[in-house]
Tab-separated table of C-alpha atoms in Angstrom:
chain	number	residue	atom	x	y	z
A	1	MET	CA	-12.422	-51.924	30.278
A	2	ARG	CA	-13.496	-48.682	28.698
A	3	ILE	CA	-12.718	-46.748	31.874
A	4	PHE	CA	-9.281	-48.357	31.902
A	5	SER	CA	-8.677	-47.308	28.325
A	6	LEU	CA	-9.805	-43.761	28.960
A	7	ALA	CA	-7.589	-43.601	32.049
A	8	LEU	CA	-4.669	-44.854	29.985
A	9	VAL	CA	-5.237	-42.289	27.261
A	10	GLY	CA	-5.433	-39.576	29.925
A	11	LEU	CA	-2.216	-40.832	31.505
A	12	LEU	CA	-0.439	-40.796	28.144
A	13	ILE	CA	-1.528	-37.215	27.515
A	14	LEU	CA	-0.279	-36.258	30.976
A	15	CYS	CA	3.042	-37.962	30.294
A	16	ALA	CA	3.321	-36.151	26.993
A	17	ALA	CA	2.693	-32.845	28.714
A	18	SER	CA	5.077	-33.362	31.617
A	19	THR	CA	8.017	-35.013	29.924
A	20	VAL	CA	8.367	-32.961	26.787
A	21	GLN	CA	11.959	-33.826	25.979
A	22	ALA	CA	13.907	-34.271	22.825
A	23	HIS	CA	15.151	-37.702	21.928
A	24	ARG	CA	18.419	-36.815	20.366
A	25	VAL	CA	21.941	-36.239	21.540
A	26	ASN	CA	22.770	-32.730	22.665
A	27	VAL	CA	26.383	-31.614	22.823
A	28	PHE	CA	27.622	-28.394	24.406
A	29	ALA	CA	31.187	-27.206	24.707
A	30	TRP	CA	32.604	-24.208	26.518
A	31	VAL	CA	36.071	-22.803	27.021
A	32	GLU	CA	37.542	-22.185	30.461
A	33	GLY	CA	41.124	-20.979	30.528
A	34	ASP	CA	43.011	-23.260	28.166
A	35	THR	CA	40.614	-26.164	28.677
A	36	ILE	CA	37.590	-27.002	26.563
A	37	HIS	CA	34.787	-28.734	28.451
A	38	VAL	CA	32.276	-30.920	26.648
A	39	GLU	CA	28.936	-32.000	28.024
A	40	SER	CA	26.625	-34.441	26.305
A	41	GLU	CA	23.149	-35.647	27.157
A	42	PHE	CA	20.170	-37.388	25.575
A	43	SER	CA	17.527	-35.232	27.077
A	44	ARG	CA	17.524	-32.920	30.042
A	45	GLY	CA	19.300	-34.617	32.946
A	46	ASN	CA	20.088	-37.821	31.098
A	47	PRO	CA	23.837	-37.847	30.409
A	48	VAL	CA	25.568	-39.804	27.665
A	49	LYS	CA	27.805	-42.185	29.625
A	50	GLY	CA	30.895	-43.471	27.874
A	51	GLY	CA	30.054	-41.808	24.570
A	52	GLY	CA	32.906	-41.580	22.082
A	53	VAL	CA	34.251	-38.030	21.701
A	54	GLU	CA	36.228	-36.857	18.701
A	55	VAL	CA	37.627	-33.370	18.246
A	56	ARG	CA	38.419	-32.441	14.654
A	57	ARG	CA	39.651	-29.397	12.818
A	58	ALA	CA	36.657	-28.083	10.904
A	59	ASP	CA	38.845	-27.134	7.918
A	60	SER	CA	40.967	-30.244	7.380
A	61	GLY	CA	39.011	-32.877	9.321
A	62	ASP	CA	42.152	-34.030	11.204
A	63	VAL	CA	41.296	-35.685	14.518
A	64	LEU	CA	43.144	-33.789	17.269
A	65	VAL	CA	41.706	-35.338	20.417
A	66	ALA	CA	39.705	-38.500	21.083
A	67	GLY	CA	38.218	-39.834	24.291
A	68	GLN	CA	35.105	-40.873	26.152
A	69	THR	CA	32.560	-39.032	28.259
A	70	ASP	CA	32.454	-39.940	31.962
A	71	ASP	CA	29.377	-41.030	33.939
A	72	ALA	CA	28.145	-37.433	34.099
A	73	GLY	CA	28.425	-37.079	30.330
A	74	LEU	CA	31.431	-34.765	30.688
A	75	PHE	CA	34.741	-34.658	28.865
A	76	ALA	CA	37.504	-32.056	29.057
A	77	PHE	CA	40.652	-31.468	27.039
A	78	GLN	CA	43.388	-28.867	26.684
A	79	VAL	CA	43.187	-26.682	23.611
A	80	PRO	CA	45.509	-28.610	21.274
A	81	GLU	CA	48.822	-26.856	20.541
A	82	SER	CA	48.354	-27.287	16.813
A	83	ALA	CA	45.066	-25.398	17.073
A	84	LEU	CA	46.756	-22.595	19.013
A	85	ALA	CA	49.531	-22.359	16.454
A	86	ASP	CA	47.166	-22.438	13.502
A	87	PRO	CA	43.677	-21.472	14.710
A	88	ALA	CA	40.687	-23.229	13.186
A	89	ASP	CA	37.154	-23.972	14.295
A	90	LEU	CA	37.053	-27.207	16.268
A	91	GLU	CA	34.232	-29.661	15.731
A	92	VAL	CA	33.445	-31.660	18.862
A	93	GLU	CA	31.468	-34.750	17.970
A	94	VAL	CA	29.869	-37.148	20.449
A	95	ASN	CA	28.806	-40.570	19.230
A	96	ALA	CA	26.384	-42.109	21.717
A	97	GLY	CA	26.030	-45.353	19.755
A	98	GLN	CA	22.895	-46.840	18.180
A	99	GLY	CA	23.010	-44.214	15.476
A	100	HIS	CA	22.833	-41.232	17.823
A	101	ARG	CA	25.458	-38.653	17.054
A	102	SER	CA	25.741	-34.910	17.379
A	103	SER	CA	28.374	-32.201	17.307
A	104	TRP	CA	29.206	-28.715	18.535
A	105	ILE	CA	31.535	-26.206	16.891
A	106	VAL	CA	34.040	-24.355	19.081
A	107	ARG	CA	34.789	-21.161	17.167
A	108	THR	CA	38.304	-19.818	16.793
A	109	GLN	CA	37.482	-16.634	18.693
A	110	ASP	CA	36.125	-18.669	21.628
A	111	TYR	CA	39.522	-20.062	22.510
A	112	ALA	CA	41.934	-17.731	20.699
A	113	GLY	CA	42.687	-15.508	23.718
A	114	SER	CA	42.327	-18.253	26.281
A	115	GLY	CA	45.398	-20.313	25.610
A	116	VAL	CA	47.954	-18.128	27.389
A	117	ASP	CA	51.108	-18.664	25.421
A	118	PRO	CA	54.314	-19.339	27.335
A	119	ALA	CA	55.933	-16.051	26.260
A	120	GLU	CA	53.163	-14.134	27.956
A	121	ARG	CA	53.451	-16.229	31.085
A	122	SER	CA	57.194	-15.606	31.446
A	123	ALA	CA	56.586	-11.940	30.786
A	124	ALA	CA	54.039	-11.906	33.556
A	125	GLN	CA	56.419	-13.523	36.024
A	126	PRO	CA	58.914	-10.649	36.394
A	127	ALA	CA	55.962	-8.335	36.867
A	128	SER	CA	55.285	-9.752	40.305
A	129	GLU	CA	58.974	-9.382	41.149
A	130	THR	CA	58.765	-5.809	39.986
A	131	LEU	CA	55.768	-5.337	42.236
A	132	GLU	CA	57.756	-6.623	45.216
A	133	SER	CA	60.663	-4.404	44.449
A	134	ILE	CA	58.304	-1.476	44.134
A	135	ALA	CA	56.845	-2.266	47.525
A	136	ALA	CA	60.287	-2.564	49.055
A	137	ASN	CA	61.618	0.613	47.574
A	138	ASP	CA	58.464	2.646	47.768
A	139	SER	CA	59.738	4.875	50.531
A	140	SER	CA	62.818	5.757	48.572
A	141	MET	CA	60.586	7.214	45.859
A	142	GLN	CA	61.918	4.889	43.167
A	143	THR	CA	58.422	4.502	41.754
A	144	ALA	CA	59.132	7.221	39.292
A	145	ALA	CA	62.026	5.194	37.968
A	146	LEU	CA	59.732	2.335	37.006
A	147	ASP	CA	60.827	1.617	33.520
A	148	ALA	CA	58.563	1.136	30.545
A	149	GLU	CA	59.320	-2.563	30.385
A	150	ALA	CA	58.024	-3.216	33.876
A	151	VAL	CA	54.838	-1.264	33.175
A	152	GLU	CA	54.200	-3.419	30.157
A	153	ALA	CA	54.799	-6.594	32.145
A	154	LEU	CA	52.443	-5.381	34.814
A	155	GLN	CA	49.774	-4.680	32.230
A	156	LEU	CA	50.098	-8.197	30.839
A	157	ARG	CA	49.791	-9.665	34.297
A	158	ILE	CA	46.653	-7.646	35.046
A	159	GLU	CA	45.158	-8.637	31.728
A	160	HIS	CA	45.834	-12.263	32.492
A	161	VAL	CA	44.263	-12.109	35.949
A	162	VAL	CA	41.208	-10.235	34.693
A	163	GLU	CA	40.759	-12.760	31.924
A	164	GLN	CA	40.959	-15.643	34.377
A	165	LYS	CA	38.404	-14.055	36.687
A	166	LEU	CA	36.088	-13.231	33.797
A	167	ASP	CA	36.268	-16.816	32.573
A	168	GLU	CA	35.373	-18.007	36.028
A	169	LYS	CA	32.351	-15.715	36.251
A	170	LEU	CA	31.167	-16.132	32.678
A	171	THR	CA	31.505	-19.890	32.325
A	172	PRO	CA	28.162	-20.717	33.970
A	173	LEU	CA	26.474	-18.081	31.808
A	174	VAL	CA	28.012	-19.335	28.568
A	175	ARG	CA	27.032	-22.842	29.551
A	176	ALA	CA	23.452	-21.806	30.217
A	177	VAL	CA	23.179	-19.891	26.951
A	178	ASN	CA	24.620	-22.808	24.973
A	179	ARG	CA	22.188	-25.127	26.660
A	180	ILE	CA	19.194	-22.931	25.857
A	181	GLN	CA	20.317	-22.668	22.254
A	182	GLU	CA	20.784	-26.413	21.889
A	183	ASP	CA	18.132	-27.864	24.126
A	184	ALA	CA	15.036	-25.767	23.602
A	185	GLY	CA	13.104	-29.028	23.121
A	186	PRO	CA	9.759	-29.376	21.424
A	187	SER	CA	7.266	-26.765	22.523
A	188	VAL	CA	3.505	-27.159	22.707
A	189	SER	CA	3.214	-25.125	19.499
A	190	ASP	CA	5.569	-27.604	17.786
A	191	ILE	CA	3.351	-30.486	18.819
A	192	PHE	CA	0.106	-28.872	17.726
A	193	GLY	CA	1.783	-27.575	14.573
A	194	GLY	CA	2.734	-31.125	13.636
A	195	ILE	CA	-0.759	-32.443	14.286
A	196	GLY	CA	-2.166	-29.572	12.246
A	197	TYR	CA	0.086	-30.494	9.321
A	198	LEU	CA	-1.151	-34.091	9.494
A	199	ILE	CA	-4.810	-33.059	9.401
A	200	GLY	CA	-4.080	-30.638	6.562
A	201	LEU	CA	-2.286	-33.392	4.623
A	202	ALA	CA	-5.244	-35.722	5.144
A	203	GLY	CA	-7.498	-33.006	3.737
A	204	LEU	CA	-5.253	-32.610	0.687
A	205	VAL	CA	-5.160	-36.346	0.023
A	206	ALA	CA	-8.936	-36.557	0.408
A	207	TYR	CA	-9.369	-33.649	-2.009
A	208	PHE	CA	-7.188	-35.179	-4.713
A	209	LYS	CA	-8.743	-38.625	-4.291
A	210	SER	CA	-12.237	-37.183	-4.576
A	211	ARG	CA	-11.283	-35.207	-7.705
A	212	ARG	CA	-10.040	-38.372	-9.341
A	213	THR	CA	-13.272	-40.242	-8.665
A	214	HIS	CA	-15.542	-37.480	-9.972
B	1	MET	CA	15.421	-45.783	16.640
B	2	HIS	CA	16.064	-42.416	15.025
B	3	ILE	CA	19.360	-42.535	13.187
B	4	SER	CA	21.264	-39.246	13.111
B	5	GLU	CA	22.526	-37.545	9.996
B	6	GLY	CA	25.974	-38.554	8.780
B	7	VAL	CA	26.116	-41.972	10.462
B	8	LEU	CA	25.192	-44.206	7.545
B	9	SER	CA	26.911	-44.581	4.181
B	10	GLY	CA	25.374	-43.475	0.889
B	11	PRO	CA	24.324	-46.884	-0.486
B	12	VAL	CA	22.532	-47.799	2.772
B	13	LEU	CA	20.662	-44.485	2.724
B	14	ALA	CA	19.728	-44.936	-0.941
B	15	ALA	CA	18.482	-48.486	-0.347
B	16	GLY	CA	16.402	-47.189	2.557
B	17	TRP	CA	14.800	-44.538	0.350
B	18	VAL	CA	13.980	-47.074	-2.370
B	19	LEU	CA	12.365	-49.502	0.096
B	20	ALA	CA	10.464	-46.738	1.891
B	21	ALA	CA	9.235	-45.285	-1.406
B	22	GLY	CA	7.980	-48.713	-2.505
B	23	GLY	CA	6.102	-49.272	0.755
B	24	THR	CA	4.668	-45.754	0.716
B	25	TRP	CA	3.511	-46.154	-2.881
B	26	LEU	CA	1.752	-49.429	-2.015
B	27	GLY	CA	0.221	-47.854	1.071
B	28	VAL	CA	-1.131	-44.808	-0.750
B	29	LYS	CA	-2.358	-46.875	-3.687
B	30	ARG	CA	-4.336	-49.238	-1.469
B	31	LEU	CA	-5.574	-46.433	0.759
B	32	ASP	CA	-9.344	-46.288	0.769
B	33	HIS	CA	-11.073	-42.943	0.671
B	34	GLU	CA	-12.859	-43.588	3.955
B	35	ARG	CA	-9.679	-44.310	5.856
B	36	ILE	CA	-7.672	-41.190	5.120
B	37	MET	CA	-8.613	-39.604	8.430
B	38	THR	CA	-7.786	-42.803	10.347
B	39	VAL	CA	-4.323	-42.785	8.810
B	40	ALA	CA	-3.865	-39.121	9.751
B	41	MET	CA	-4.999	-39.727	13.332
B	42	LEU	CA	-2.665	-42.661	13.815
B	43	ALA	CA	0.173	-40.707	12.211
B	44	ALA	CA	-0.529	-37.979	14.779
B	45	ALA	CA	-0.411	-40.573	17.589
B	46	PHE	CA	2.927	-41.840	16.229
B	47	PHE	CA	4.234	-38.274	15.949
B	48	VAL	CA	3.404	-37.469	19.587
B	49	ALA	CA	4.379	-40.882	21.018
B	50	SER	CA	8.062	-40.089	20.442
B	51	LEU	CA	7.815	-37.455	23.190
B	52	ILE	CA	7.033	-40.021	25.880
B	53	HIS	CA	10.392	-41.002	27.314
B	54	PHE	CA	11.988	-43.382	29.764
B	55	PRO	CA	15.636	-43.364	30.751
B	56	VAL	CA	17.027	-46.903	30.395
B	57	GLY	CA	20.576	-47.505	31.559
B	58	PRO	CA	22.992	-45.239	29.732
B	59	THR	CA	20.496	-44.190	27.094
B	60	SER	CA	16.914	-43.077	26.776
B	61	VAL	CA	14.043	-44.561	24.799
B	62	HIS	CA	10.599	-43.427	23.837
B	63	LEU	CA	7.299	-44.938	22.721
B	64	VAL	CA	7.077	-45.816	19.032
B	65	LEU	CA	3.554	-47.192	18.457
B	66	SER	CA	4.615	-48.672	15.114
B	67	GLY	CA	2.884	-51.953	16.025
B	68	LEU	CA	-0.424	-50.212	16.608
B	69	LEU	CA	-0.109	-48.414	13.257
B	70	GLY	CA	0.729	-51.710	11.571
B	71	ILE	CA	-2.163	-53.702	12.992
B	72	VAL	CA	-4.721	-50.981	12.203
B	73	LEU	CA	-3.390	-49.584	8.921
B	74	GLY	CA	-1.535	-52.400	7.163
B	75	TRP	CA	0.436	-51.024	4.209
B	76	ALA	CA	-0.819	-47.508	4.981
B	77	ALA	CA	1.546	-47.616	8.000
B	78	PHE	CA	4.314	-46.731	5.517
B	79	PRO	CA	3.003	-43.280	4.489
B	80	ALA	CA	1.829	-42.611	8.065
B	81	ILE	CA	5.268	-43.376	9.543
B	82	LEU	CA	7.100	-41.518	6.756
B	83	VAL	CA	5.081	-38.338	7.331
B	84	GLY	CA	5.274	-38.745	11.116
B	85	LEU	CA	9.068	-39.072	10.974
B	86	LEU	CA	9.346	-36.099	8.617
B	87	LEU	CA	7.389	-33.934	11.053
B	88	GLN	CA	9.463	-35.219	13.991
B	89	ALA	CA	12.609	-34.230	12.104
B	90	VAL	CA	11.206	-30.781	11.292
B	91	PHE	CA	9.662	-29.944	14.663
B	92	PHE	CA	11.707	-31.942	17.196
B	93	GLN	CA	15.021	-32.390	15.317
B	94	PHE	CA	14.788	-36.168	15.888
B	95	GLY	CA	16.875	-38.118	13.411
B	96	GLY	CA	17.917	-36.630	10.097
B	97	PHE	CA	16.397	-35.940	6.714
B	98	THR	CA	18.742	-38.170	4.750
B	99	THR	CA	18.021	-41.081	7.096
B	100	LEU	CA	14.250	-40.654	6.741
B	101	GLY	CA	14.000	-43.423	4.144
B	102	ILE	CA	15.904	-46.092	6.054
B	103	THR	CA	14.204	-45.217	9.368
B	104	THR	CA	10.762	-45.390	7.717
B	105	PHE	CA	11.570	-48.825	6.370
B	106	ASN	CA	13.069	-50.034	9.672
B	107	LEU	CA	9.903	-49.070	11.557
B	108	ALA	CA	7.178	-49.726	9.000
B	109	ALA	CA	8.288	-53.044	7.502
B	110	PRO	CA	8.050	-55.018	10.798
B	111	ALA	CA	4.729	-53.302	11.533
B	112	VAL	CA	3.257	-54.381	8.185
B	113	LEU	CA	4.640	-57.897	8.649
B	114	CYS	CA	2.941	-58.189	12.050
B	115	HIS	CA	-0.238	-56.879	10.501
B	116	PHE	CA	-0.449	-59.922	8.259
B	117	VAL	CA	0.690	-62.336	10.971
B	118	PHE	CA	-1.615	-61.216	13.808
B	119	ARG	CA	-4.553	-59.664	11.958
B	120	GLY	CA	-6.690	-62.800	11.891
B	121	MET	CA	-6.428	-63.326	15.639
B	122	VAL	CA	-7.158	-59.666	16.367
B	123	LEU	CA	-10.366	-59.816	14.302
B	124	GLY	CA	-11.412	-62.978	16.150
B	125	GLY	CA	-11.944	-61.251	19.468
B	126	GLY	CA	-11.754	-62.606	23.028
B	127	LYS	CA	-8.510	-63.718	24.702
B	128	PRO	CA	-6.684	-64.480	21.442
B	129	ARG	CA	-7.276	-60.860	20.427
B	130	ALA	CA	-5.538	-59.566	23.553
B	131	VAL	CA	-2.574	-61.919	23.052
B	132	ALA	CA	-2.282	-61.046	19.368
B	133	ALA	CA	-2.555	-57.318	20.077
B	134	PHE	CA	0.201	-57.571	22.693
B	135	LEU	CA	2.468	-59.400	20.269
B	136	ALA	CA	1.581	-56.998	17.444
B	137	GLY	CA	2.705	-54.147	19.697
B	138	ALA	CA	5.857	-55.786	21.069
B	139	VAL	CA	7.313	-57.815	18.182
B	140	PRO	CA	7.744	-54.926	15.674
B	141	ILE	CA	9.918	-53.095	18.226
B	142	ALA	CA	12.317	-56.040	18.434
B	143	LEU	CA	12.372	-56.471	14.650
B	144	SER	CA	12.935	-52.738	14.123
B	145	GLY	CA	15.819	-52.897	16.610
B	146	LEU	CA	17.333	-55.714	14.538
B	147	LEU	CA	16.910	-53.704	11.328
B	148	VAL	CA	18.479	-50.598	12.890
B	149	ALA	CA	21.403	-52.707	14.128
B	150	ALA	CA	21.753	-54.220	10.665
B	151	SER	CA	21.778	-50.829	8.948
B	152	LEU	CA	24.385	-49.553	11.419
B	153	ALA	CA	26.448	-52.724	10.946
B	154	LEU	CA	26.516	-52.129	7.191
B	155	THR	CA	28.406	-48.901	7.880
B	156	ASP	CA	30.608	-49.149	10.942
B	157	GLU	CA	29.314	-50.471	14.264
B	158	GLY	CA	29.491	-54.177	15.047
B	159	PHE	CA	26.134	-55.870	14.493
B	160	LEU	CA	25.952	-58.123	17.544
B	161	ALA	CA	26.954	-55.504	20.105
B	162	THR	CA	24.542	-52.893	18.724
B	163	ALA	CA	21.714	-55.377	18.316
B	164	GLY	CA	22.257	-56.546	21.905
B	165	THR	CA	22.179	-53.032	23.332
B	166	LEU	CA	19.183	-52.033	21.250
B	167	PHE	CA	17.285	-55.144	22.287
B	168	ALA	CA	18.087	-54.754	25.999
B	169	VAL	CA	17.208	-51.079	25.966
B	170	HIS	CA	13.939	-51.677	24.141
B	171	LEU	CA	12.725	-54.581	26.302
B	172	PRO	CA	10.690	-52.261	28.554
B	173	VAL	CA	9.416	-50.452	25.464
B	174	MET	CA	8.243	-53.777	24.039
B	175	GLY	CA	6.260	-54.500	27.192
B	176	ILE	CA	4.730	-51.044	27.318
B	177	GLU	CA	3.910	-51.015	23.609
B	178	GLY	CA	2.308	-54.434	23.938
B	179	VAL	CA	0.061	-53.239	26.768
B	180	VAL	CA	-0.777	-49.967	25.000
B	181	THR	CA	-1.690	-51.877	21.830
B	182	VAL	CA	-3.915	-54.291	23.779
B	183	PHE	CA	-5.822	-51.391	25.331
B	184	ALA	CA	-6.015	-49.441	22.094
B	185	VAL	CA	-7.274	-52.420	20.104
B	186	SER	CA	-9.907	-53.415	22.674
B	187	PHE	CA	-10.966	-49.781	22.971
B	188	LEU	CA	-11.304	-49.423	19.200
B	189	ALA	CA	-13.122	-52.756	18.922
B	190	LYS	CA	-15.764	-51.500	21.356
B	191	VAL	CA	-16.077	-47.863	20.416
B	192	GLN	CA	-15.141	-47.651	16.729
B	193	PRO	CA	-14.994	-51.192	15.347
B	194	GLU	CA	-14.963	-49.909	11.769
B	195	ILE	CA	-11.472	-48.471	12.308
B	196	LEU	CA	-10.119	-51.980	12.805
B	197	ASN	CA	-11.778	-53.348	9.664
B	198	LEU	CA	-9.724	-53.247	6.545
B	199	PRO	CA	-11.569	-52.368	3.314
B	200	GLN	CA	-10.002	-55.307	1.450
B	201	GLN	CA	-11.668	-57.721	3.886
B	202	PRO	CA	-14.936	-58.523	2.098
B	203	THR	CA	-16.444	-60.410	5.066
B	204	VAL	CA	-16.623	-57.406	7.360
B	205	GLY	CA	-17.621	-53.778	7.045
B	206	VAL	CA	-19.280	-52.298	3.955
């Protein structure tokens, strides 16, 4: 029996060492183009399925978007128009039920440039036409006649494409950084720190009790 | 069983603090000099147990060990669980600070109740001890689940649905806690029997 008990204690310590995970809900959100992606999980690799998602303005508390996470713990929504018109930090809250709830703030600057407004898009459209006309008339040396308006449109288009490509490349990075920030989990020093506090507290209590008796 | 910050309403939180403070006061008042280290060791076990996880269905659960604390410590389970939860909130960000009171009560009250129900059988030894230890480990988990569901129901979530989910999710935990408590109690009975003896029991110990 004693060997069993010792084996069990050993097993528990092993478990504690190998599955150091946080029991709480983690929420991450990242912006890609004009879409905000939300991911939610209990502990590493354990998604929140069907958790209620609410997106609120941080300043007024108005609920802009509501939904549910899918089986992978993911949820995505378009940056709401009202937030584009009047930028505010967005609070993304995931309620996993049973009293587990957590939130992530999407800052104004994270999505401010990403929602390409329609004016910019229409401005970018003629740019490609301009490009074609340039290509067609290149031989006739009309390049010099490229007017200022077309140059500006071209610039906008390039900006837009670069932004899109950057988003594509940076998204995994942003996601990883967010995850590290949110999901560091308890470290060994946390665990031993806590146990140290408990022993210290016991010492304090013992000290005060012994002073009272003397 | 950890309830996050901002889920419960003010009155529920306040009631939790009052109940937890009462239990903690009783626990500290009745705490014998000799047993301070036992309380600290079991609080440490409780603190670390929350890191042992199993994924169950859509959620994830962890060991609690409140039953073991209850059967060994009695009322002193209150201060042990309160301090353990505080350290979990500080170091692991489990639960919240405002919900500390209600969570302490939800976990410690069933543990203390089972202490008084199963204590006699555990002291008896033999087969009844194993059965009582199993129940003392498993039953507090179910009762705590009910209390958590009740405190959530007082604010927003429906009681029956939450209680059902919590119970289903914690069934495996109940089994595991029962087995762990059986082993721990039989181990303590053999190696350190004085840890199991309460000072207010005049027939045993000193």
